[in-house]
Coordinates of C-alpha atoms in Angstrom, one line a residue:
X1 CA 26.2 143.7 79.7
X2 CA 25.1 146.6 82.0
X3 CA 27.3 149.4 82.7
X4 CA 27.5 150.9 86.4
X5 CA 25.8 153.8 86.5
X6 CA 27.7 156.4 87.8
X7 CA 26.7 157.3 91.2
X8 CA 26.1 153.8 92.8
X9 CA 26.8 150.5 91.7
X10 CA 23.3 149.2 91.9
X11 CA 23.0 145.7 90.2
X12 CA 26.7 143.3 89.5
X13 CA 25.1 141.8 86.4
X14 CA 21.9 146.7 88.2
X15 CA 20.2 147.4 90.0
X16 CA 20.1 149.0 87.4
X17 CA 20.9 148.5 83.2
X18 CA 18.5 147.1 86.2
X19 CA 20.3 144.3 88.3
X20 CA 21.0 144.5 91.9
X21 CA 23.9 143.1 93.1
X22 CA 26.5 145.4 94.6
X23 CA 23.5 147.1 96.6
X24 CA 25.3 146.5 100.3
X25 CA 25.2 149.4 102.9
X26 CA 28.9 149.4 102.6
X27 CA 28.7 150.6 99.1
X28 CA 26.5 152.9 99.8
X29 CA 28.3 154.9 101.6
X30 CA 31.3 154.2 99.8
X31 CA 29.8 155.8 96.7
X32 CA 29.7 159.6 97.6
X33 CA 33.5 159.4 97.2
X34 CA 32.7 158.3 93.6
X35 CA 32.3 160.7 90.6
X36 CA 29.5 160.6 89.0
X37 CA 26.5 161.9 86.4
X38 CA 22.7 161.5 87.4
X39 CA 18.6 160.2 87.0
X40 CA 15.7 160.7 88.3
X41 CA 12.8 158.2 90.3
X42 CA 8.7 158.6 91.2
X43 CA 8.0 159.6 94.1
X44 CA 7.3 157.8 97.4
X45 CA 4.3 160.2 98.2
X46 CA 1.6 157.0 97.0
X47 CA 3.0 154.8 99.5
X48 CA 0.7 154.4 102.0
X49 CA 3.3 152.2 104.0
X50 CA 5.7 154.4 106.3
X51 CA 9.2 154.8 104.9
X52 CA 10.4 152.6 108.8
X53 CA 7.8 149.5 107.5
X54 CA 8.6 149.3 103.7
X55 CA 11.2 147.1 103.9
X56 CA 9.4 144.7 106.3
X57 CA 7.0 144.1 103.2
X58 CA 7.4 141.0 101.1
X59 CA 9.4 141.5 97.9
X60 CA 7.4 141.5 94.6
X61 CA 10.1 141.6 92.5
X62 CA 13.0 139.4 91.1
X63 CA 16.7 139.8 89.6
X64 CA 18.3 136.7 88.3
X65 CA 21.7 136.9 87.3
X66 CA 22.6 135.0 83.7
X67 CA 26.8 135.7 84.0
X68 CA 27.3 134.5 80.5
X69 CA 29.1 136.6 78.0
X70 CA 30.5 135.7 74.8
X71 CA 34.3 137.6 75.9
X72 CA 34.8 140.1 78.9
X73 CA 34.2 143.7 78.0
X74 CA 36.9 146.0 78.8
X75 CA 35.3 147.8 81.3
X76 CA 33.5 145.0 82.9
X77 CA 34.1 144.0 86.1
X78 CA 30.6 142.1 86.6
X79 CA 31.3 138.2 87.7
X80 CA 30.8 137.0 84.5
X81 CA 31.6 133.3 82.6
X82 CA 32.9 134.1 79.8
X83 CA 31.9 131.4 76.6
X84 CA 34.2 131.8 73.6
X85 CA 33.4 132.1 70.1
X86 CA 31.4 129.1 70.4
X87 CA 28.6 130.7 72.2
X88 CA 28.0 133.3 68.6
X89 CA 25.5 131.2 66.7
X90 CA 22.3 132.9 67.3
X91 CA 20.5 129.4 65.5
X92 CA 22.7 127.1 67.7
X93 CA 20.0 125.0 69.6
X94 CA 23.3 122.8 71.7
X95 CA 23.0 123.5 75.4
X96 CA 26.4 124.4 76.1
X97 CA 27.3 122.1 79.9
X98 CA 28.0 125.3 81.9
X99 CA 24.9 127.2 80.9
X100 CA 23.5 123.7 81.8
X101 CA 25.1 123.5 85.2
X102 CA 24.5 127.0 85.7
X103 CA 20.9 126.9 85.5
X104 CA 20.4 124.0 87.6
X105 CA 22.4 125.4 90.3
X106 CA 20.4 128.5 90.4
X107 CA 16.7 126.9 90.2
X108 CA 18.1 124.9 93.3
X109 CA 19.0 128.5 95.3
X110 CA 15.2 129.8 94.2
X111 CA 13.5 126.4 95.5
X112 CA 15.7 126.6 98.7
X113 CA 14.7 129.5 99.6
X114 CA 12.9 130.2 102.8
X115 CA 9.8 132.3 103.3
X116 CA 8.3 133.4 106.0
X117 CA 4.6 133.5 105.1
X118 CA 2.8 131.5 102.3
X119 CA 0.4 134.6 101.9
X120 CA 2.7 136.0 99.5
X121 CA 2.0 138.8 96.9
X122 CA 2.8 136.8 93.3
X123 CA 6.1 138.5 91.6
X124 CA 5.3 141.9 89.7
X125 CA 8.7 142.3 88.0
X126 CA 11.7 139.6 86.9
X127 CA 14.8 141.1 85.5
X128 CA 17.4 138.6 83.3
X129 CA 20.6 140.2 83.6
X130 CA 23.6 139.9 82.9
X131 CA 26.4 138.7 81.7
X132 CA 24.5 138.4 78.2
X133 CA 21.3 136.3 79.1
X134 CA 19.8 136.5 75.4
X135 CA 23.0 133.7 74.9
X136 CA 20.3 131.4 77.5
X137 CA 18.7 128.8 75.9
X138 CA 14.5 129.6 76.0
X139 CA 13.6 126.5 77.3
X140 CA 16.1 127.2 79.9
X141 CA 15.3 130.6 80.6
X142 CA 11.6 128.7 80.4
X143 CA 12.9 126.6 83.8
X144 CA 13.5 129.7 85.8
X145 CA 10.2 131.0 85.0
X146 CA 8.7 127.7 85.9
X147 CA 10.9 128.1 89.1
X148 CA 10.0 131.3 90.1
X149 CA 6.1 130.5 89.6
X150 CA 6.2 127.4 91.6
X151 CA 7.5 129.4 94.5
X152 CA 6.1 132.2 94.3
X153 CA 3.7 133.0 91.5
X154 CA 4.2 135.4 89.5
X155 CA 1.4 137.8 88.0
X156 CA -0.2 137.7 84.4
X157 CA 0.9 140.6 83.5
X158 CA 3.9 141.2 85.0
X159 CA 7.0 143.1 83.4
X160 CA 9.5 140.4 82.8
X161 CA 12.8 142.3 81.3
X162 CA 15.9 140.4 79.3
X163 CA 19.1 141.9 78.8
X164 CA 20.1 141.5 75.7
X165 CA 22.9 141.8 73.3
X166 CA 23.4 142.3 69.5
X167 CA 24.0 139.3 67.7
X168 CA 23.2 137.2 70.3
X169 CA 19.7 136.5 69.0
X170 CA 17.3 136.1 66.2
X171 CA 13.8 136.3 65.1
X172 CA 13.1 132.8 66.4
X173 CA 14.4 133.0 69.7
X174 CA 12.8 136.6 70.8
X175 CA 9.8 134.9 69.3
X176 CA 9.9 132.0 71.8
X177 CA 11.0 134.4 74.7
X178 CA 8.4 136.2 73.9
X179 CA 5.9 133.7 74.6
X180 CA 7.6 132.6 77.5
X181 CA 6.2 136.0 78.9
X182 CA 9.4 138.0 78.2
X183 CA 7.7 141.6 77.5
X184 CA 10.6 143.8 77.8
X185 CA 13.6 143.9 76.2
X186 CA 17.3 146.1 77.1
X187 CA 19.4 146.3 74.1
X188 CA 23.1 146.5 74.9
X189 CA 24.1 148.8 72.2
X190 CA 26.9 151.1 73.6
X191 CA 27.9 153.3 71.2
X192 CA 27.0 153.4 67.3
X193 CA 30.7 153.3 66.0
X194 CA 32.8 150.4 64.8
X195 CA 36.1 151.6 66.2
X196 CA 34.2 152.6 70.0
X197 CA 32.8 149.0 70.2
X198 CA 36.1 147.7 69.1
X199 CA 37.8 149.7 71.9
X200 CA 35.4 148.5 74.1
X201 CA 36.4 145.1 73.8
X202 CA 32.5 144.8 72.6
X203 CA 31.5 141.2 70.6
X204 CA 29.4 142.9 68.2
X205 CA 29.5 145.9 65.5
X206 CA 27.5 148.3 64.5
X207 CA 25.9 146.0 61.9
X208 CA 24.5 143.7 64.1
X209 CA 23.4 147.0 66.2
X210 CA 21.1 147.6 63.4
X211 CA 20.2 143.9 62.9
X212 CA 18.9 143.8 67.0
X213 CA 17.0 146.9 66.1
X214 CA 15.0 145.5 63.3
X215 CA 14.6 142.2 64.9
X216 CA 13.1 143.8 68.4
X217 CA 10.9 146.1 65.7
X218 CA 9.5 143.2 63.3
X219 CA 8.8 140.9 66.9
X220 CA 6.2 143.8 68.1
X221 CA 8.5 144.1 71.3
X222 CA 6.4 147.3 72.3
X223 CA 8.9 148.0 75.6
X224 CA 12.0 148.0 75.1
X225 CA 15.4 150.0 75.9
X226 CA 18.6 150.9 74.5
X227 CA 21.9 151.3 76.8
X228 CA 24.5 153.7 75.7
X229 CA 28.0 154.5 77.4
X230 CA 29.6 158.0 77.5
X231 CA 33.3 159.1 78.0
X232 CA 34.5 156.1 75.9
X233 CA 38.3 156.1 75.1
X234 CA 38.8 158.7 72.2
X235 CA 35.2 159.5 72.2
X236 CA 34.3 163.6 71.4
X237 CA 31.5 165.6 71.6
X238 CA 30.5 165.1 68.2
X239 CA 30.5 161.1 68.4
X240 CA 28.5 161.1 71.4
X241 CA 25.8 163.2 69.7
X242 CA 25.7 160.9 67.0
X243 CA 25.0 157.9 69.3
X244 CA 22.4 159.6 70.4
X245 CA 20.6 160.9 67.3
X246 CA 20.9 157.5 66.0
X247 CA 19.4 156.4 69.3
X248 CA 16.7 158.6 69.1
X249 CA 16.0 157.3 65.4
X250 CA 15.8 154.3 66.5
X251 CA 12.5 155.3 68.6
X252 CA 13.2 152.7 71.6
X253 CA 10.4 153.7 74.4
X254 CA 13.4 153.6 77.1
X255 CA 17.4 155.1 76.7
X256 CA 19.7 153.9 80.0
X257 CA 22.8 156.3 79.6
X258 CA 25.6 155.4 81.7
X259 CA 29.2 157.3 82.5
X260 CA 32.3 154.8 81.9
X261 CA 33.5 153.9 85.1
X262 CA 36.8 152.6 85.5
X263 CA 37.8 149.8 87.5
X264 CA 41.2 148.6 88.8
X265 CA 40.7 144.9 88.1
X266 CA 39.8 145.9 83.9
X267 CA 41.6 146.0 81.1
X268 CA 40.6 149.7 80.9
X269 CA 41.9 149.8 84.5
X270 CA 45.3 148.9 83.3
X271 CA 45.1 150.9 80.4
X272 CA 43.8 154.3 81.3
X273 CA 43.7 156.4 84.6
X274 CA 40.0 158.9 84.8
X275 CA 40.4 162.1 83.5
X276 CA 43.4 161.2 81.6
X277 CA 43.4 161.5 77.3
X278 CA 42.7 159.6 75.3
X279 CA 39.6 159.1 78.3
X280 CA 37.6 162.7 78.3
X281 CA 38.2 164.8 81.1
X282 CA 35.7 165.4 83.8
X283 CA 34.7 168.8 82.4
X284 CA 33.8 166.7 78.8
X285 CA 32.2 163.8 80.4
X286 CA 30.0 166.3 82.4
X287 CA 29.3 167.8 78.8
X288 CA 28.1 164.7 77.6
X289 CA 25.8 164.6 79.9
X290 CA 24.2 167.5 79.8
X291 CA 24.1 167.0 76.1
X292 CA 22.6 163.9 76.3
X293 CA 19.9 165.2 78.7
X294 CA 18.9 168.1 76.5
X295 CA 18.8 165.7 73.5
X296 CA 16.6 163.1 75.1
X297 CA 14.2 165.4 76.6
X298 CA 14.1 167.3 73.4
X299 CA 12.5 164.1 72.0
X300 CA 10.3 163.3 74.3
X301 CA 12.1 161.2 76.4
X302 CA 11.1 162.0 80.3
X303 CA 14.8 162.1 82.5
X304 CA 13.1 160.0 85.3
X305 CA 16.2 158.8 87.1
X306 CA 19.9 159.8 86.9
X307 CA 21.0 157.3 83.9
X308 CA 17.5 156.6 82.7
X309 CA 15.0 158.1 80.0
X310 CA 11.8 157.0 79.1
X311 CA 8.5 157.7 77.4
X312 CA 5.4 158.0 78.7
X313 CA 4.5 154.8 80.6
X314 CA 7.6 153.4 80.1
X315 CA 9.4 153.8 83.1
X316 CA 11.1 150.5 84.2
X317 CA 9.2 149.2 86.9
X318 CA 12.3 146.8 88.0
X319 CA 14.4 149.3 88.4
X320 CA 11.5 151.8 90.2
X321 CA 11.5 148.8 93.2
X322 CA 14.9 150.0 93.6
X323 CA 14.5 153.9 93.8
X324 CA 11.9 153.1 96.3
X325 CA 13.9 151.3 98.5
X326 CA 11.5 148.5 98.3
X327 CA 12.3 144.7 98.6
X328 CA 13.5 142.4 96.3
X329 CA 14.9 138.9 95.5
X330 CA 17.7 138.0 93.9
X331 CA 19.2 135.0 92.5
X332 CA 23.0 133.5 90.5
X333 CA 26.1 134.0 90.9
X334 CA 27.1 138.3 92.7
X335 CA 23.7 138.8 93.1
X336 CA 22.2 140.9 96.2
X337 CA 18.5 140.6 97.5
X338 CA 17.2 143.5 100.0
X339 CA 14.3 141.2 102.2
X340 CA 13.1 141.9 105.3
X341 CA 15.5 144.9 106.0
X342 CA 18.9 142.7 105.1
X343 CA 21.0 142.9 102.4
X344 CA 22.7 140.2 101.3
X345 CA 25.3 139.5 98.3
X346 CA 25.8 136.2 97.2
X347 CA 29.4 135.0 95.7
X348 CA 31.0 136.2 92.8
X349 CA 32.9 132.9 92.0
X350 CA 31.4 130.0 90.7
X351 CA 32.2 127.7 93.5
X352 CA 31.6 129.6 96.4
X353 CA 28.5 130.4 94.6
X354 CA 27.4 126.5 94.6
X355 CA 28.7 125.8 98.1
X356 CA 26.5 128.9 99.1
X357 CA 23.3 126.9 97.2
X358 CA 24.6 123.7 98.8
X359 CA 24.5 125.1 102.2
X360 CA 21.2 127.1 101.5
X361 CA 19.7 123.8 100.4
X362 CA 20.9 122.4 103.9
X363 CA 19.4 124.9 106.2
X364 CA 22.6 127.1 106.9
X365 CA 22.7 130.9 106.0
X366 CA 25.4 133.5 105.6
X367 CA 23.7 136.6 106.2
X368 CA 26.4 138.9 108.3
X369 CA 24.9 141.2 111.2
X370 CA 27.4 143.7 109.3
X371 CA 24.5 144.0 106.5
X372 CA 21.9 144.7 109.6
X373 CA 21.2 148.5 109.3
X374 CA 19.0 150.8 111.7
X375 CA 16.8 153.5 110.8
X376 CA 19.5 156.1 110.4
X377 CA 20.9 153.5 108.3
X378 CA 17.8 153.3 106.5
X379 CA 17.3 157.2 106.0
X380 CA 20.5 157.8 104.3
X381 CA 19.5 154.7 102.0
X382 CA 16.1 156.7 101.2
X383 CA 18.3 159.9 100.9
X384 CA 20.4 158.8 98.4
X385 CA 18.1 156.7 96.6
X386 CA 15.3 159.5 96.1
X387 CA 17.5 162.3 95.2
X388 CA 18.6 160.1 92.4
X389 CA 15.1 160.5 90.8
X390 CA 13.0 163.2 89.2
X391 CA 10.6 163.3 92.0
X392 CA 13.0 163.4 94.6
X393 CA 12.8 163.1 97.9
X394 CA 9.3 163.3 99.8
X395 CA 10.1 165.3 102.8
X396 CA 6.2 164.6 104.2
X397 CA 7.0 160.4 104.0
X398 CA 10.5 161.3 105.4
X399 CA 9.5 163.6 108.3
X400 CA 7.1 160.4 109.3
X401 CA 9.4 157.9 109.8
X402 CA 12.8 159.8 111.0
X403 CA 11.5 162.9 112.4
X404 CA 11.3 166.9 112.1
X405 CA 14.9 167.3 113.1
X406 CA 16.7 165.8 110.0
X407 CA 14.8 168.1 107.7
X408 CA 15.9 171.2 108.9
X409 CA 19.2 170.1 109.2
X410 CA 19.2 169.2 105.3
X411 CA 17.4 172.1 104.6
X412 CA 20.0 174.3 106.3
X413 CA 22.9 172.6 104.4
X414 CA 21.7 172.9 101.3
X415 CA 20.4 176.4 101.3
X416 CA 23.3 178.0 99.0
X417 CA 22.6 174.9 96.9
X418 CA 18.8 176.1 96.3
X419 CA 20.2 180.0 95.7
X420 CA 22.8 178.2 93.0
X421 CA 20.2 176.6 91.5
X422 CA 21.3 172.8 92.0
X423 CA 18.4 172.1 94.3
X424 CA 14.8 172.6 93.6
X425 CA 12.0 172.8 96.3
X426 CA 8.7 171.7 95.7
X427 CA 5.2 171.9 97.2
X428 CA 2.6 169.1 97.7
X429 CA 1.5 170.1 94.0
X430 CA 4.6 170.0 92.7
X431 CA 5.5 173.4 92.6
X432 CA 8.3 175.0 92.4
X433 CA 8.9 177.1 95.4
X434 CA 10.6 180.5 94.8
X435 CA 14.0 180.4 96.1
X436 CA 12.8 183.7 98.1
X437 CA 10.5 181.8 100.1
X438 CA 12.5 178.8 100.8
X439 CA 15.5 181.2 102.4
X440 CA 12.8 182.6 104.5
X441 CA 11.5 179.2 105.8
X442 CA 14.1 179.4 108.7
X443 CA 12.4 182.4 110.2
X444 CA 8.8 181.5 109.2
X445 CA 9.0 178.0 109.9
X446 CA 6.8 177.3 106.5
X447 CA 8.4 173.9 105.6
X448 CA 6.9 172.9 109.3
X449 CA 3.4 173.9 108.1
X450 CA 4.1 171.7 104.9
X451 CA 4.5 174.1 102.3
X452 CA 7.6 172.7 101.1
X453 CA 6.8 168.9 100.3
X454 CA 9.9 167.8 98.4
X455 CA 13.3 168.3 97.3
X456 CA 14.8 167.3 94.3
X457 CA 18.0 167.7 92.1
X458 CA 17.9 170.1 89.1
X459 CA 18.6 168.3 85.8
X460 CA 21.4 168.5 84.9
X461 CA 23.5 170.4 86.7
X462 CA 22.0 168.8 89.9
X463 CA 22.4 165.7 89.0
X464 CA 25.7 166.2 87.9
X465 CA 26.5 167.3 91.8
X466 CA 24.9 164.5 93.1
X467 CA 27.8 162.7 95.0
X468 CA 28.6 165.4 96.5
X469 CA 24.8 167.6 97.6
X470 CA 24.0 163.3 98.7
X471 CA 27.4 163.1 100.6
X472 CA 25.9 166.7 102.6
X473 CA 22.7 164.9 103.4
X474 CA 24.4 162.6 105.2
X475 CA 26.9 164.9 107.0
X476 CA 23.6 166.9 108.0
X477 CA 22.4 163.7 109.9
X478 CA 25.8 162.9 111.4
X479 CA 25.8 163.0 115.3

């Protein structure tokens, strides 16, 4: 089961692990009143598409949302069904009625879905998540493929990525997924202690941690990630560090760290208030992540986006169509798609979820002009998305579409930020620019001439500001 990351709740099942599903404008906006630690994206500077037109390009990507979980996690408030005990058999080949139903229901929403152009681009990415989809059947997980393909084709070799949980799974079934096309694989691991997982409310221990591990390993799974979750109840500086040494042992080519976020309508909600022993407090949760940024990187690991680390060429391509602000599909049960400039959330209960398929399938939609955004809209979106990343944001893509004036505006509001250190400046070579030179870009006018070709967040303590240097963006482009 994903966590949130910290800053924006990308994906109810991302995103972001990778999902999208809470991905509305409204919580958007709503997220700079959020606390949060940080990640990093590539940058927009190969997109040959203006930054106004992007969106306006059909999706090549797809998130399907399996909700199925074995029990509720503490912290989870993703719409989720939950299965019992029953559902624990890795080796259990009976198809339990509601994953049955489940599936049905959402192949019907994928082949009642409208497009506007059969000259289509085939899918590049699919993302299972979750809920726990590695509790899916293959041959089930086989029928959404075989949906997806019918309408609309998906490439040879694209990255097809499955949430999965320990004990969820076994040799035999990542074998079969595996040659369903499933290339990538996102471990829900957590945390690397019995009594954290048990906190948690977690369905697995640390011995079927190990277990996933070695099973992903003796598969040849070549891409695959591990999800960890910091300021845990009771967690300290020295656990943490252990998770991640015992992460980095592990040698996954992708680490997705996320900051325990907790919601009102959670057991942890009812049990604990942020900030507030036995949770850390914000000073040790922002210590967590810097250690875990100076650990990862230390091994190699690249900090591309604020909750994700990767090695070389691993970088989650899913979950880059995000970053980018570039359209996608979704499908189940919470899910939110971002197609031809809309953004749109589908229910979070069951049987509004089928009524919405029903309806789909009889030619009525429920997209709300409230979801409709303009191109100021759309340049906070890019904003916020961009200084998630490593690259940042492109000021040369962003000047195209929306204009000189916003620039200098953000450039003047976060001037002490680039004398503090929290914001880095950047020319078309990626070069840092001396902090000198940027202050006297007001009188020279350089950044008009191009010198200065991006801006990005320092890591970590950038990052770790990001809620609030994002929420002065957008208070720079105010009226």
């Amino acid at each position: 089961m994903l966590l949130k990351s910290t800053f924006v709740p990308l994906f109810t099942a991302i995103p972001a692990r990778g999902h999208p599903g809470k991905l509305s404008v409204s919580s958007v906006r709503n997220a700079v009143a959020q606390r949060c630690p940080p990640t990093s994206r590539q940058n927009g500077s190969s997109n040959t598409t203006s930054l106004l037109l992007l969106h306006k390009l059909p999706p090549t990507s797809a998130y399907i949302h399996l909700p199925f979980c074995r029990k509720r996690c503490h912290y989870c408030d993703f719409p989720i069904i939950a299965l019992g005990s029953s559902s624990s058999n890795p080796g259990d080949d009976k198809d339990d009625p509601r994953i049955l139903n489940y599936l049905e229901t959402l192949c019907r929403e994928i082949k009642a879905t409208k497009l506007d152009s059969s000259n289509r681009p085939p899918l590049e990415t699919v993302f299972f998540g979750g809920g726990t989809p590695s509790l899916v059947p293959p041959r089930l997980v086989s029928s959404v493929l075989d949906a997806l393909s019918y309408k609309f084709g998906v490439c040879s070799n694209a990255e097809i990525s499955m949430e999965m949980d320990p004990g969820t799974f076994g040799e035999g079934k990542l074998k079969e997924l595996m040659n369903l096309g499933v290339n990538r694989v996102s471990l829900g691991v957590q945390a690397f202690q019995e009594e954290l997982l048990k906190a948690c409310g977690r369905a697995h221990g640390v011995r079927e941690v190990y277990e996933a591990v070695k099973i992903v390993k003796s598969c040849g799974v070549e891409n695959w990630s591990m999800d960890l979750i910091s300021s845990l109840p009771h967690q300290n500086l020295s656990i943490w560090e252990q998770s991640l040494q015992l992460t980095i042992q592990a040698q996954p080519t992708h680490v997705s760290v996320y900051d325990l976020q907790v919601e009102q309508e959670t057991k942890f909600g009812v049990l604990y208030s942020p900030g507030e022993f036995p949770l850390p407090s914000e000073n040790q949760s922002a210590e967590f992540y810097r250690v875990a940024s100076r650990m990862l990187r230390d091994a190699g690991y690249d900090h591309y986006e604020i909750s994700s680390y990767c090695k070389s060429g691993y970088r989650c391509k899913h979950n880059s169509i995000y970053w980018k602000n570039k359209p996608f599909y979704a499908f189940g049960l919470g899910s939110a798609s971002y197609v031809d400039g809309v953004r749109f959330s589908r229910p979070r209960r069951l049987k509004e979820y089928m009524d919405y398929v029903q309806n789909l399938e009889n030619g009525l939609t429920n997209c709300s002009e409230d979801d409709i955004f303009d191109a100021k809209d759309l340049a906070m979106d890019v904003i916020m998305l961009s200084l998630r990343t490593a690259d940042g944001l492109d000021l040369k893509s962003f000047k195209e579409a929306f204009g000189d004036s916003h620039i200098l505006s953000i450039c003047e509001v976060y001037r002490p930020h680039v004398e503090s250190g929290h914001v880095i400046c950047l020319d078309g070579q990626g070069r840092t620019i001396a902090v000198n030179e940027f202050l006297s870009s007001f009188s020279n006018e350089f950044w008009r001439n191009e010198k200065l070709a991006y801006l990005r967040l320092s890591d970590p303590d950038g990052f770790l500001l990001s809620n609030e240097l994002i929420s002065l963006a957008f208070s720079a482009m105010a009226p």
